[in-house]
mmCIF file of C-alpha atoms in Angstrom:
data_model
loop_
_atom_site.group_PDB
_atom_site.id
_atom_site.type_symbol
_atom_site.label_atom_id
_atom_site.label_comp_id
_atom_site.label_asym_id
_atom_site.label_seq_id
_atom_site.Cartn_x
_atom_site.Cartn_y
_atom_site.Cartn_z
ATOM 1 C CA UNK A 1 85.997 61.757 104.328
ATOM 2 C CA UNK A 2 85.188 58.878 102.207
ATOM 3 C CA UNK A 3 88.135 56.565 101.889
ATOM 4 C CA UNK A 4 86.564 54.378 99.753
ATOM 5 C CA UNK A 5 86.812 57.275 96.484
ATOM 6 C CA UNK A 6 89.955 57.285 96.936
ATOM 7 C CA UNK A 7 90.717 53.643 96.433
ATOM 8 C CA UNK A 8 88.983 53.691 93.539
ATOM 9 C CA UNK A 9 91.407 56.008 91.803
ATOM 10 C CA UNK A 10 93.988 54.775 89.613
ATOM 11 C CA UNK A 11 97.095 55.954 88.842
ATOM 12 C CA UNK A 12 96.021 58.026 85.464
ATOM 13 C CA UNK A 13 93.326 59.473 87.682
ATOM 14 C CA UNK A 14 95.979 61.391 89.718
ATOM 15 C CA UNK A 15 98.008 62.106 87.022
ATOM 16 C CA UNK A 16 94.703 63.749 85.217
ATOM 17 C CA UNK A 17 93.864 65.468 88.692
ATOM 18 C CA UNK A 18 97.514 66.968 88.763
ATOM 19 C CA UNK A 19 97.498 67.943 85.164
ATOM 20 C CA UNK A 20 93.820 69.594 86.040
ATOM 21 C CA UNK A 21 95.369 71.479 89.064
ATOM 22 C CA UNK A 22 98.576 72.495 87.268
ATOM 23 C CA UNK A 23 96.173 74.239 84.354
ATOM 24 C CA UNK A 24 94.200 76.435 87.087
ATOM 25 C CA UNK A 25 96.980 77.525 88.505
ATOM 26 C CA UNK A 26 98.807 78.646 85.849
ATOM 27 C CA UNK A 27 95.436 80.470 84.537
ATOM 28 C CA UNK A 28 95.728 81.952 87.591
ATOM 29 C CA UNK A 29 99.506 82.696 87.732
ATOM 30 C CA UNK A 30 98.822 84.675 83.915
ATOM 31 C CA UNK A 31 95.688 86.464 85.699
ATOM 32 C CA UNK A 32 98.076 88.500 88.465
ATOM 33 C CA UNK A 33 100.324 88.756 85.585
ATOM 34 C CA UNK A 34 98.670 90.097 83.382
ATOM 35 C CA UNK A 35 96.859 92.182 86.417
ATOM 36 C CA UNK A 36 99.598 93.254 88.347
ATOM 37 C CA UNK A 37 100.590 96.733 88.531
ATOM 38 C CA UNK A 38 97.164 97.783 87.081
ATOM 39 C CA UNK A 39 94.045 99.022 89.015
ATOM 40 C CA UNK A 40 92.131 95.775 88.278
ATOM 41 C CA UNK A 41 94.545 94.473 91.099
ATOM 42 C CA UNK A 42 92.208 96.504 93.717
ATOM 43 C CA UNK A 43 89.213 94.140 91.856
ATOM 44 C CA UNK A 44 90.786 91.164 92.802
ATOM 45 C CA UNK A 45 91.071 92.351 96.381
ATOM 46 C CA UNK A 46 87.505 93.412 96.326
ATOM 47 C CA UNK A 47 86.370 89.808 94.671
ATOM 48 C CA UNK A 48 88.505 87.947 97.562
ATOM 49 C CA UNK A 49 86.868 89.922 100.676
ATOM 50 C CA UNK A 50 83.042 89.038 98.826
ATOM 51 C CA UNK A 51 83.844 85.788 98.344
ATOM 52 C CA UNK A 52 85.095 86.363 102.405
ATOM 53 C CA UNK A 53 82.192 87.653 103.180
ATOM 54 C CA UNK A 54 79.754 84.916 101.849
ATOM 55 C CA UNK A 55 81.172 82.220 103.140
ATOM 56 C CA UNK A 56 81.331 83.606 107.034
ATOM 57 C CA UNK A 57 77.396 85.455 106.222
ATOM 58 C CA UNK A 58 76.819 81.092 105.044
ATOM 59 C CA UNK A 59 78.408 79.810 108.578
ATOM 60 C CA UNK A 60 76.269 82.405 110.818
ATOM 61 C CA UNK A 61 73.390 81.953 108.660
ATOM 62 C CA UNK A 62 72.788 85.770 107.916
ATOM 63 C CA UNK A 63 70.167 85.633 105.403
ATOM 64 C CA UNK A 64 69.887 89.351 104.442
ATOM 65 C CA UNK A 65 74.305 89.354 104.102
ATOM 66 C CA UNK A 66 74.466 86.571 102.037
ATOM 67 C CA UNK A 67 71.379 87.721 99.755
ATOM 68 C CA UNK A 68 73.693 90.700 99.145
ATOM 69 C CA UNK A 69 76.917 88.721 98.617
ATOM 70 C CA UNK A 70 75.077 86.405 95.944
ATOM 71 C CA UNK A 71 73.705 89.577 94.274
ATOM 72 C CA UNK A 72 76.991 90.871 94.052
ATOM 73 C CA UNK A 73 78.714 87.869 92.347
ATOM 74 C CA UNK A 74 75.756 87.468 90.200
ATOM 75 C CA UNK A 75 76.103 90.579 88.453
ATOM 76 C CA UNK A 76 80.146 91.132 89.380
ATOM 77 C CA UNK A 77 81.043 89.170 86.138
ATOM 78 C CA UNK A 78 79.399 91.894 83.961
ATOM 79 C CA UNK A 79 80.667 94.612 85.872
ATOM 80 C CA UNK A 80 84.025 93.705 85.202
ATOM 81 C CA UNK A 81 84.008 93.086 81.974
ATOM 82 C CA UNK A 82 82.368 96.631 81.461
ATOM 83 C CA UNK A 83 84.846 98.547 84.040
ATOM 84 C CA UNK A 84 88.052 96.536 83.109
ATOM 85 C CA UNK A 85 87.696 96.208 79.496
ATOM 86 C CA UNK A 86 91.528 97.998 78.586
ATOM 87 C CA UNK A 87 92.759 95.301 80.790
ATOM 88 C CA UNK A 88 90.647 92.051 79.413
ATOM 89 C CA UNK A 89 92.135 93.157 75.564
ATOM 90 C CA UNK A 90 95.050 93.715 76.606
ATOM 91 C CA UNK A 91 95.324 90.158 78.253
ATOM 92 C CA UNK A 92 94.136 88.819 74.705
ATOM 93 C CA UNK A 93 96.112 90.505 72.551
ATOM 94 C CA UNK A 94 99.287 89.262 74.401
ATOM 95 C CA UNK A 95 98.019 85.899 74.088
ATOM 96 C CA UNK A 96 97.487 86.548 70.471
ATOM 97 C CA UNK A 97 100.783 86.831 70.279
ATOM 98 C CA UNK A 98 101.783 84.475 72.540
ATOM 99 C CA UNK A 99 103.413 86.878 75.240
ATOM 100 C CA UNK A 100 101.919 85.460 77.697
ATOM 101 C CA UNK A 101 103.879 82.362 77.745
ATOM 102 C CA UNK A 102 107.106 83.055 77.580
ATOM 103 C CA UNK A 103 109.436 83.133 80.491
ATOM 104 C CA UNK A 104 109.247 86.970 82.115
ATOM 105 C CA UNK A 105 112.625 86.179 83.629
ATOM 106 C CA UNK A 106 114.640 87.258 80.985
ATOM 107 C CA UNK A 107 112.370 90.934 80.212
ATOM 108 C CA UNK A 108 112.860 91.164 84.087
ATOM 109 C CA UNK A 109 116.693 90.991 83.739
ATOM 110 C CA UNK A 110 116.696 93.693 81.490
ATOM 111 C CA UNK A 111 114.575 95.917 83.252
ATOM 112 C CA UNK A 112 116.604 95.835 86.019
ATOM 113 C CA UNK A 113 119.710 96.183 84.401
ATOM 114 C CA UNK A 114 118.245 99.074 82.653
ATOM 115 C CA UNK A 115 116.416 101.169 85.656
ATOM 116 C CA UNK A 116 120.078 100.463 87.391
ATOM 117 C CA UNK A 117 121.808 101.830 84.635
ATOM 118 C CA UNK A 118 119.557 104.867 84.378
ATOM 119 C CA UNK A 119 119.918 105.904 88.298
ATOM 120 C CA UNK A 120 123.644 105.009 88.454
ATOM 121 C CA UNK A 121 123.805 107.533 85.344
ATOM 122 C CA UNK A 122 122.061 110.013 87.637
ATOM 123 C CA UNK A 123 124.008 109.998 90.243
ATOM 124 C CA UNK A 124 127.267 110.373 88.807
ATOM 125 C CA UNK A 125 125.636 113.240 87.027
ATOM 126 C CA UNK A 126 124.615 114.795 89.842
ATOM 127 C CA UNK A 127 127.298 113.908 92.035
ATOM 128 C CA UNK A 128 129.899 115.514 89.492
ATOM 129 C CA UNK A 129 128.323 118.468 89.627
ATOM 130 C CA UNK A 130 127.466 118.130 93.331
ATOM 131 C CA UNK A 131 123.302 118.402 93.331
ATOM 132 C CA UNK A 132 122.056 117.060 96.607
ATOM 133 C CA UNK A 133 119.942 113.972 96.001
ATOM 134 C CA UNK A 134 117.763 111.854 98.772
ATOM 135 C CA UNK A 135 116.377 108.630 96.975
ATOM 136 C CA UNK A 136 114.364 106.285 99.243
ATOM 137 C CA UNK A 137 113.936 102.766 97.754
ATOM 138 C CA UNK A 138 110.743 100.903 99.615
ATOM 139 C CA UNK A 139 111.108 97.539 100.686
ATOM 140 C CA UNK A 140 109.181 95.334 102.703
ATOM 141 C CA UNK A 141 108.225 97.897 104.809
ATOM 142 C CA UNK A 142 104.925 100.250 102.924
ATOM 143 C CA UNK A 143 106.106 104.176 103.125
ATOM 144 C CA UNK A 144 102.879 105.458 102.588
ATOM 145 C CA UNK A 145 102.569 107.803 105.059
ATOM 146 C CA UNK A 146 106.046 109.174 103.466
ATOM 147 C CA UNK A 147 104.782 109.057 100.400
ATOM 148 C CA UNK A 148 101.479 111.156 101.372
ATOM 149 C CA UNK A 149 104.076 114.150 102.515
ATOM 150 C CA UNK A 150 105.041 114.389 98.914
ATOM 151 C CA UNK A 151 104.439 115.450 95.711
ATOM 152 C CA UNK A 152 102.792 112.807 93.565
ATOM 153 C CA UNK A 153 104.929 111.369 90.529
ATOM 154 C CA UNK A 154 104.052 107.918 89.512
ATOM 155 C CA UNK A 155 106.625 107.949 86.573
ATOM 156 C CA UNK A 156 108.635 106.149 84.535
ATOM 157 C CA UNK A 157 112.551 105.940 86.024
ATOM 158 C CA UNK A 158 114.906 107.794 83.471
ATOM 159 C CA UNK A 159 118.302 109.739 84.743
ATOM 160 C CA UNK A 160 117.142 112.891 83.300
ATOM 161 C CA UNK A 161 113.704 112.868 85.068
ATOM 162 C CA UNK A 162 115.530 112.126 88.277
ATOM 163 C CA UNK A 163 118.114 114.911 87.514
ATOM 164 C CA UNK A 164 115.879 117.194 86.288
ATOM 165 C CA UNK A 165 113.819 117.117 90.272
ATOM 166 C CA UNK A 166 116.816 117.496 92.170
ATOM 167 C CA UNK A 167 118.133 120.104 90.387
ATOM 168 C CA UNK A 168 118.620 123.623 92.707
ATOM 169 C CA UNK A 169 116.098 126.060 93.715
ATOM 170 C CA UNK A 170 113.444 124.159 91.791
ATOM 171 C CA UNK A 171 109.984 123.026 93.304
ATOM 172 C CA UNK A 172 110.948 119.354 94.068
ATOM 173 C CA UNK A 173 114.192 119.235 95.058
ATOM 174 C CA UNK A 174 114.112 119.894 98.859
ATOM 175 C CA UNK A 175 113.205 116.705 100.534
ATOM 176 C CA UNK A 176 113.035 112.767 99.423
ATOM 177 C CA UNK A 177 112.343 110.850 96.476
ATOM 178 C CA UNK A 178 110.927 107.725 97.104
ATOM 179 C CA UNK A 179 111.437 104.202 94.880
ATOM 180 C CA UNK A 180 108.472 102.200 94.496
ATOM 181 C CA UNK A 181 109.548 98.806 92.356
ATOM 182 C CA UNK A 182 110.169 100.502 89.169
ATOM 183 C CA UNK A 183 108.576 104.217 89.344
ATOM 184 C CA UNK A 184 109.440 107.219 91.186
ATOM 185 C CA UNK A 185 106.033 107.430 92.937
ATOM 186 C CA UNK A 186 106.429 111.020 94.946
ATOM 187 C CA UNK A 187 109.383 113.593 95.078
ATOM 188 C CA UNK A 188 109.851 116.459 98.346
ATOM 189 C CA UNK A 189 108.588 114.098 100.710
ATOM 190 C CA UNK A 190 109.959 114.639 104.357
ATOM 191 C CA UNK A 191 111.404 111.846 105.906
ATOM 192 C CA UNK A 192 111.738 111.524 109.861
ATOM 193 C CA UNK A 193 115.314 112.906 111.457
ATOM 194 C CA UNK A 194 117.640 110.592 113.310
ATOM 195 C CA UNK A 195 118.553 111.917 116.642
ATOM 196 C CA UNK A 196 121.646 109.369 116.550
ATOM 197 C CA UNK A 197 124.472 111.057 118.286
ATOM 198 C CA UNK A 198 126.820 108.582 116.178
ATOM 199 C CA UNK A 199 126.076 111.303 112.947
ATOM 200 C CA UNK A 200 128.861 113.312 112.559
ATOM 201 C CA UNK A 201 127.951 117.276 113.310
ATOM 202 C CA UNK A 202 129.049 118.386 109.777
ATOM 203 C CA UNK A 203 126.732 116.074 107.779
ATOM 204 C CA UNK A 204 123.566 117.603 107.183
ATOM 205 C CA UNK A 205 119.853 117.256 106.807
ATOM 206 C CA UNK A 206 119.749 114.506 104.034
ATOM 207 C CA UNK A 207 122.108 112.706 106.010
ATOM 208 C CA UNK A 208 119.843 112.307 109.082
ATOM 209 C CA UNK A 209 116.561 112.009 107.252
ATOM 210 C CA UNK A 210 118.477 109.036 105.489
ATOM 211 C CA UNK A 211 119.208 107.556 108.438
ATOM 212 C CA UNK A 212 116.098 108.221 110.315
ATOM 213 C CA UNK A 213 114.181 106.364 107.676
ATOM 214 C CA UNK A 214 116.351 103.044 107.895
ATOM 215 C CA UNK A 215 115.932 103.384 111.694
ATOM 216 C CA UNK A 216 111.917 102.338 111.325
ATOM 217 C CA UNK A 217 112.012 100.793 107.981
ATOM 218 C CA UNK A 218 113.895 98.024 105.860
ATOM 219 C CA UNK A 219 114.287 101.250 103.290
ATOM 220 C CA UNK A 220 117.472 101.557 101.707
ATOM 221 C CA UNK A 221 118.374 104.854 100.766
ATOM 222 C CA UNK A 222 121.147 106.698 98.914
ATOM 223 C CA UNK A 223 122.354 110.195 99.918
ATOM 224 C CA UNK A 224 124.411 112.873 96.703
ATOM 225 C CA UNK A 225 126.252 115.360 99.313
ATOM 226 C CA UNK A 226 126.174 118.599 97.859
ATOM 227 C CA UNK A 227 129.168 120.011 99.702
ATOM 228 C CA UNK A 228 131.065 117.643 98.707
ATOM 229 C CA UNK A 229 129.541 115.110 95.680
ATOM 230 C CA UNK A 230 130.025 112.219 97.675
ATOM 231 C CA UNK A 231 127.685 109.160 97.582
ATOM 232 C CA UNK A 232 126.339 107.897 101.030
ATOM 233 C CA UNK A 233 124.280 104.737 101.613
ATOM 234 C CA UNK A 234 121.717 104.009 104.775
ATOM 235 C CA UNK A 235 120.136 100.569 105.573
ATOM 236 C CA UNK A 236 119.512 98.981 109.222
ATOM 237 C CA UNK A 237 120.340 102.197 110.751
ATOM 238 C CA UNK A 238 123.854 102.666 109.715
ATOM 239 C CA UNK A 239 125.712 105.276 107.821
ATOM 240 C CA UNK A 240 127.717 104.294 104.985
ATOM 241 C CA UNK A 241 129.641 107.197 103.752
ATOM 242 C CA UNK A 242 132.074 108.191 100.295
ATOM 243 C CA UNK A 243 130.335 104.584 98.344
ATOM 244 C CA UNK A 244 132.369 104.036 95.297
ATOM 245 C CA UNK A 245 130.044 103.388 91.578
ATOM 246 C CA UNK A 246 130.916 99.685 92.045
ATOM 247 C CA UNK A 247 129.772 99.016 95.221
ATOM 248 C CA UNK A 248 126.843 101.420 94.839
ATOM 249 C CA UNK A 249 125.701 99.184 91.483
ATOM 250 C CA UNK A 250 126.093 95.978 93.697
ATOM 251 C CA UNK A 251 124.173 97.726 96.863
ATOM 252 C CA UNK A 252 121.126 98.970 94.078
ATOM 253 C CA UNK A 253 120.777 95.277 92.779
ATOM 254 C CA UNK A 254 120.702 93.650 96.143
ATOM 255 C CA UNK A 255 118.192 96.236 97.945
ATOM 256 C CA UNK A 256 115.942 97.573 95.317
ATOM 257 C CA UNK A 257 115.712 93.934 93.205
ATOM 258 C CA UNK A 258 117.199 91.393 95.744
ATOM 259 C CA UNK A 259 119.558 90.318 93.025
ATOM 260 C CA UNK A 260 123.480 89.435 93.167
ATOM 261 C CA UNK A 261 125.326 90.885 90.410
ATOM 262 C CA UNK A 262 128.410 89.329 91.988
ATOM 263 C CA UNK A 263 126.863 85.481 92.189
ATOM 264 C CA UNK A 264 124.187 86.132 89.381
ATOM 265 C CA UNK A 265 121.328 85.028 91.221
ATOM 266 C CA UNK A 266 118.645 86.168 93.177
ATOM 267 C CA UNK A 267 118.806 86.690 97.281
ATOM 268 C CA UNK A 268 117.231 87.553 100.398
ATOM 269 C CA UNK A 269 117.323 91.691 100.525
#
């Protein structure tokens, strides 16, 4: 490294360099933004292993790999403007408007309060009326190979969507829904049994899929009892049975956003 550059820096030369590094990451920062939840996400990925790729094809030398590498980036840029042009006008319409730039935190509060409000409306709808209900919420831990066992939903969280799939003798409402971030992404999925002889003999099927799941996973899942209407609650392998609204709303904001409704801040799910 030469020292001697760095001598010769003064003190607005740093405070340039930190403005200059504060601007591309925030460029970047709107780009996964913007990007997130979208297909172009999978682009990204892609872009990252190339770039990957040409870098260890440089260190080894392999002149027919990196040929193909440069080829790709050199004609990558048009590609994506062709294949992801939805997103790219999107992206520039919201800074148009100057969306872009405003804090998220406060659009983020209210979704959360509202997907909350619309499940805990479910479930005392169901639970009134006693409809059995599984609902998986994913974590940390990827339930895809849960997922695959299902039916594919990918929608938008509302109570009467949720209600309408668990309701009796209908397609979708034997086995699990599963919670990923903010949309119901399969319903009917089947879920692994817990052989735990701490269940009780007179809960049923729900109960041990429920806790079978939170026996392999960080899931936290929610069980309607249709015998008896009562709301059950699964995480770390434990049971917890006949949850009150309250502490159900508190348990939903901690496991499915990481948030404390009781402290008002965010935690460690």
């Amino acid at each position: 490294m030469d020292f001697k550059v760095l001598e010769n820096l003064t003190l607005w030369d740093v405070v340039i360099g930190i403005i200059d590094l504060c601007i591309v990451w925030y460029v970047f920062y709107l780009i996964i933004t913007v990007v997130r939840g979208t297909k172009a996400i999978q682009l990204l990925k892609g872009i990252l292993f190339i770039l990957i790729g040409k870098v260890v094809s440089d260190i080894l030398n392999l002149t027919t790999t990196t040929s193909i590498f440069n080829t790709l980036l050199e004609w990558g840029f048009l590609v994506i403007i062709i294949l992801f042009q939805p997103e790219i006008r999107r992206a520039l319409e919201q800074l148009g408007r100057g969306s872009l730039f405003r804090s998220s935190n406060v659009n983020k509060s209210t979704e959360r309060e509202t997907l909350v409000e619309e499940m805990m409306k479910s479930i005392k709808y169901m639970a009134k009326r006693r409809i059995g209900a599984l609902i998986v919420f994913e974590k940390e831990t990827g339930l895809k190979d849960y997922i695959e066992t299902g039916i594919p939903i990918n929608g938008k969280i509302t109570s009467e969507l949720l209600i309408n799939i668990f309701i009796p003798n209908t397609p979708l409402h034997d086995g699990a829904m599963i919670i990923q971030g903010n949309e119901i992404a399969t319903a009917a999925s089947y879920l692994p049994l817990s052989d735990s002889p701490k269940i009780q003999k007179s809960l049923g099927t729900r109960h041990r899929a429920a806790v079978g799941i939170s026996e392999i996973t960080d899931a936290f899942t929610l069980v309607i009892s249709e015998e008896t209407g009562n709301v059950s609650v699964t995480h770390d392998g434990k049971l917890y049975k006949e949850v009150n609204y309250e502490e159900l709303e508190v348990l939903l904001n901690k496991h499915w956003f990481g948030y404390d409704i009781v402290n008002r801040g965010e935690i460690d799910a």
